[in-house]
Short mmCIF file of C-alpha atoms and ligand atoms in Angstrom, two decimals:
data_model
loop_
_atom_site.label_atom_id
_atom_site.label_comp_id
_atom_site.label_asym_id
_atom_site.label_seq_id
_atom_site.Cartn_x
_atom_site.Cartn_y
_atom_site.Cartn_z
CA UNK A 1 -8.67 23.83 2.05
CA UNK A 2 -5.89 21.25 2.45
CA UNK A 3 -2.31 22.51 2.52
CA UNK A 4 -0.56 21.98 -0.83
CA UNK A 5 1.80 19.37 0.61
CA UNK A 6 -0.65 17.40 2.74
CA UNK A 7 -2.26 14.75 0.55
CA UNK A 8 -5.95 14.05 0.72
CA UNK A 9 -6.56 10.28 0.87
CA UNK A 10 -9.82 8.78 -0.37
CA UNK A 11 -11.34 5.71 -2.00
CA UNK A 12 -10.71 5.43 -5.73
CA UNK A 13 -13.79 6.29 -7.75
CA UNK A 14 -14.35 4.61 -11.16
CA UNK A 15 -14.34 8.04 -12.81
CA UNK A 16 -10.74 8.61 -11.56
CA UNK A 17 -9.13 5.43 -12.93
CA UNK A 18 -7.78 6.97 -16.14
CA UNK A 19 -6.29 9.94 -14.28
CA UNK A 20 -4.62 7.73 -11.66
CA UNK A 21 -3.17 5.46 -14.37
CA UNK A 22 -1.29 8.43 -15.84
CA UNK A 23 0.85 8.36 -12.67
CA UNK A 24 0.51 5.01 -10.89
CA UNK A 25 0.02 1.33 -11.71
CA UNK A 26 -3.29 0.28 -10.12
CA UNK A 27 -2.01 -3.27 -10.74
CA UNK A 28 -4.71 -4.86 -8.54
CA UNK A 29 -7.65 -2.92 -9.99
CA UNK A 30 -9.35 -6.04 -11.38
CA UNK A 31 -8.60 -8.25 -8.37
CA UNK A 32 -12.10 -7.73 -6.99
CA UNK A 33 -11.47 -8.50 -3.31
CA UNK A 34 -10.79 -5.03 -1.97
CA UNK A 35 -10.32 -1.38 -2.79
CA UNK A 36 -7.76 1.24 -3.62
CA UNK A 37 -7.10 4.24 -1.42
CA UNK A 38 -5.49 7.07 -3.38
CA UNK A 39 -3.50 10.04 -2.05
CA UNK A 40 -4.09 13.25 -3.99
CA UNK A 41 -2.23 16.54 -3.93
CA UNK A 42 -4.65 18.83 -5.72
CA UNK A 43 -5.62 16.94 -8.88
CA UNK A 44 -2.44 14.84 -8.94
CA UNK A 45 -2.66 11.24 -7.70
CA UNK A 46 0.65 10.82 -5.84
CA UNK A 47 0.25 7.42 -4.21
CA UNK A 48 -2.01 4.44 -3.71
CA UNK A 49 -2.53 1.35 -1.57
CA UNK A 50 -4.85 -1.64 -1.99
CA UNK A 51 -6.61 -3.11 1.03
CA UNK A 52 -8.46 -6.42 0.77
CA UNK A 53 -11.79 -7.09 2.47
CA UNK A 54 -10.50 -10.42 3.83
CA UNK A 55 -10.07 -11.05 7.54
CA UNK A 56 -7.38 -10.19 8.33
CA UNK A 57 -7.09 -7.62 5.54
CA UNK A 58 -4.03 -7.70 3.29
CA UNK A 59 -2.23 -4.51 2.36
CA UNK A 60 -0.97 -4.65 -1.23
CA UNK A 61 0.43 -2.45 -3.98
CA UNK A 62 1.69 0.44 -1.87
CA UNK A 63 3.20 2.85 -4.38
CA UNK A 64 4.17 6.52 -4.26
CA UNK A 65 5.08 8.46 -7.41
CA UNK A 66 8.88 8.85 -7.47
CA UNK A 67 8.61 12.65 -7.65
CA UNK A 68 6.66 12.70 -4.37
CA UNK A 69 8.63 10.26 -2.23
CA UNK A 70 10.08 10.97 1.19
CA UNK A 71 7.46 13.59 2.09
CA UNK A 72 5.19 11.46 4.22
CA UNK A 73 2.75 10.41 1.48
CA UNK A 74 3.01 6.68 2.28
CA UNK A 75 2.80 7.40 6.00
CA UNK A 76 -0.43 9.37 5.44
CA UNK A 77 -1.83 6.64 3.13
CA UNK A 78 -1.13 3.93 5.69
CA UNK A 79 -2.72 6.00 8.43
CA UNK A 80 -5.96 5.93 6.42
CA UNK A 81 -5.44 2.20 5.69
CA UNK A 82 -5.19 1.65 9.45
CA UNK A 83 -8.53 3.45 10.04
CA UNK A 84 -10.14 1.57 7.14
CA UNK A 85 -9.00 -1.78 8.55
CA UNK A 86 -10.36 -0.89 11.99
CA UNK A 87 -13.65 0.12 10.37
CA UNK A 88 -13.76 -3.34 8.72
CA UNK A 89 -13.49 -4.84 12.21
CA UNK A 90 -9.94 -6.10 11.66
CA UNK A 91 -7.58 -6.87 14.53
CA UNK A 92 -4.47 -6.89 12.33
CA UNK A 93 -3.18 -5.96 8.86
CA UNK A 94 -1.01 -8.43 6.94
CA UNK A 95 1.36 -7.67 4.06
CA UNK A 96 4.08 -9.25 1.94
CA UNK A 97 7.26 -7.31 1.43
CA UNK A 98 10.20 -8.18 -0.78
CA UNK A 99 13.38 -9.10 1.08
CA UNK A 100 15.07 -6.68 -1.34
CA UNK A 101 12.79 -3.66 -0.62
CA UNK A 102 14.65 -2.11 2.26
CA UNK A 103 12.80 1.23 1.74
CA UNK A 104 9.42 -0.43 2.12
CA UNK A 105 10.64 -2.51 5.09
CA UNK A 106 11.83 0.63 6.79
CA UNK A 107 8.46 2.30 6.15
CA UNK A 108 6.49 -0.64 7.52
CA UNK A 109 8.77 -1.10 10.54
CA UNK A 110 8.39 2.56 11.44
CA UNK A 111 4.61 2.06 11.43
CA UNK A 112 4.69 -0.95 13.75
CA UNK A 113 4.68 -3.90 11.34
CA UNK A 114 6.71 -6.95 12.39
CA UNK A 115 7.74 -10.21 10.77
CA UNK A 116 5.16 -12.92 11.56
CA UNK A 117 7.76 -15.69 11.50
CA UNK A 118 6.14 -17.24 8.43
CA UNK A 119 8.97 -18.78 6.37
CA UNK A 120 10.08 -16.49 3.50
CA UNK A 121 8.27 -17.36 0.26
CA UNK A 122 10.36 -17.84 -2.88
CA UNK A 123 8.44 -16.57 -5.91
CA UNK A 124 9.80 -17.37 -9.35
CA UNK A 125 8.22 -17.29 -12.80
CA UNK A 126 5.76 -15.30 -14.85
CA UNK A 127 3.02 -13.38 -13.12
CA UNK A 128 0.08 -11.77 -14.92
CA UNK A 129 -0.76 -8.26 -13.83
CA UNK A 130 -3.12 -5.78 -15.47
CA UNK A 131 -0.38 -4.25 -17.61
CA UNK A 132 0.72 -7.67 -18.89
CA UNK A 133 3.05 -10.52 -17.85
CA UNK A 134 6.09 -9.78 -15.67
CA UNK A 135 9.00 -12.01 -14.71
CA UNK A 136 9.37 -12.44 -10.96
CA UNK A 137 12.29 -13.79 -8.95
CA UNK A 138 11.78 -12.65 -5.42
CA UNK A 139 11.67 -13.58 -1.75
CA UNK A 140 8.59 -12.39 0.09
CA UNK A 141 8.44 -11.79 3.83
CA UNK A 142 5.12 -11.85 5.70
CA UNK A 143 4.68 -9.00 8.14
CA UNK A 144 1.76 -7.91 10.23
CA UNK A 145 0.61 -5.07 12.39
CA UNK A 146 -1.67 -5.77 15.34
CA UNK A 147 -4.45 -3.23 15.75
CA UNK A 148 -5.77 -2.21 19.12
CA UNK A 149 -9.54 -2.49 19.36
CA UNK A 150 -11.29 0.76 20.27
CA UNK A 151 -10.84 1.29 23.99
CA UNK A 152 -7.76 -0.93 24.21
CA UNK A 153 -4.35 0.61 24.85
C1 COA B 201 8.19 2.55 -0.14
C2 COA B 201 7.44 3.79 -0.60
C3 COA B 201 5.96 3.44 -0.74
C4 COA B 201 7.60 4.90 0.47
O1 COA B 201 6.79 6.02 0.11
P1 COA B 201 7.12 7.49 0.68
O2 COA B 201 5.89 8.33 0.49
O3 COA B 201 8.36 7.98 0.11
O4 COA B 201 7.31 7.21 2.25
P2 COA B 201 7.19 8.30 3.42
O5 COA B 201 7.75 9.61 2.95
O6 COA B 201 5.81 8.32 3.94
O7 COA B 201 8.17 7.68 4.49
C5 COA B 201 7.76 7.29 5.78
C6 COA B 201 8.93 6.59 6.48
O8 COA B 201 9.27 5.38 5.79
C7 COA B 201 10.69 5.19 5.80
N1 COA B 201 11.21 5.33 4.42
C8 COA B 201 10.52 5.66 3.31
N2 COA B 201 11.32 5.68 2.22
C9 COA B 201 12.56 5.34 2.65
C10 COA B 201 13.81 5.19 2.02
N3 COA B 201 13.97 5.40 0.68
N4 COA B 201 14.89 4.83 2.76
C11 COA B 201 14.74 4.64 4.09
N5 COA B 201 13.57 4.78 4.77
C12 COA B 201 12.49 5.11 4.05
C13 COA B 201 11.23 6.27 6.69
O9 COA B 201 11.17 5.79 8.02
C14 COA B 201 10.21 7.38 6.48
O10 COA B 201 10.18 8.32 7.52
P3 COA B 201 11.16 9.61 7.44
O11 COA B 201 11.05 10.19 6.04
O12 COA B 201 10.60 10.52 8.48
O13 COA B 201 12.52 9.08 7.72
C15 COA B 201 8.00 4.34 -1.94
O14 COA B 201 9.39 4.46 -1.82
C16 COA B 201 7.68 3.47 -3.13
O15 COA B 201 6.63 3.63 -3.77
N6 COA B 201 8.59 2.53 -3.48
C17 COA B 201 8.41 1.66 -4.63
C18 COA B 201 7.27 0.68 -4.44
C19 COA B 201 7.42 -0.20 -3.22
O16 COA B 201 8.49 -0.66 -2.88
N7 COA B 201 6.27 -0.44 -2.58
C20 COA B 201 6.19 -1.32 -1.46
C21 COA B 201 5.75 -2.65 -1.94
S1 COA B 201 5.71 -3.83 -0.59
#
């Protein structure tokens, strides 16, 4: 039995979509190029992350329910993402992070992600996500984490 505070992270099953949507966005559900990993505490979905099957894999839509932040949920999710990427044969994980999201930057930095040096991407306009159109005016930074192959230091 897992401890009540230690989330259990697993692949999203189709039968769980409605339950997860009560708490989290699943904005990339219909993207079709990867999968969601969901962190559960009991029957409550407390966080999710989307990992693409591309090479290198992209990490997208990392979200933890506000009521469950700052307890290591994202750290645990990204630990499973790391294993999943290794299992896909990846040598690195790439992500985009908003220049404004200092919380997320601090999370990713603490886990070993670094800026790739790719010029910041200015994103402006209307973007369609599953829940409908949203207005975006943002600067995205490209960060990556290099993964050691099994047996490498
Ligand atoms: C960013 C986010 C996913 C972090 O989730 P979380 O479960 O609270 O993160 P954790 O508790 O696992 O934190 C792990 C580490 O990340 C860093 N961190 C996380 N939240 C932080 C914050 N608000 N301020 C500073 N550092 C933070 C810390 O180093 C933290 O370790 P510590 O608690 O031992 O100091 C969450 O705040 C969130 O969903 N934010 C909104 C969505 C978002 O910005 N997603 C990222 C899109 S790129």
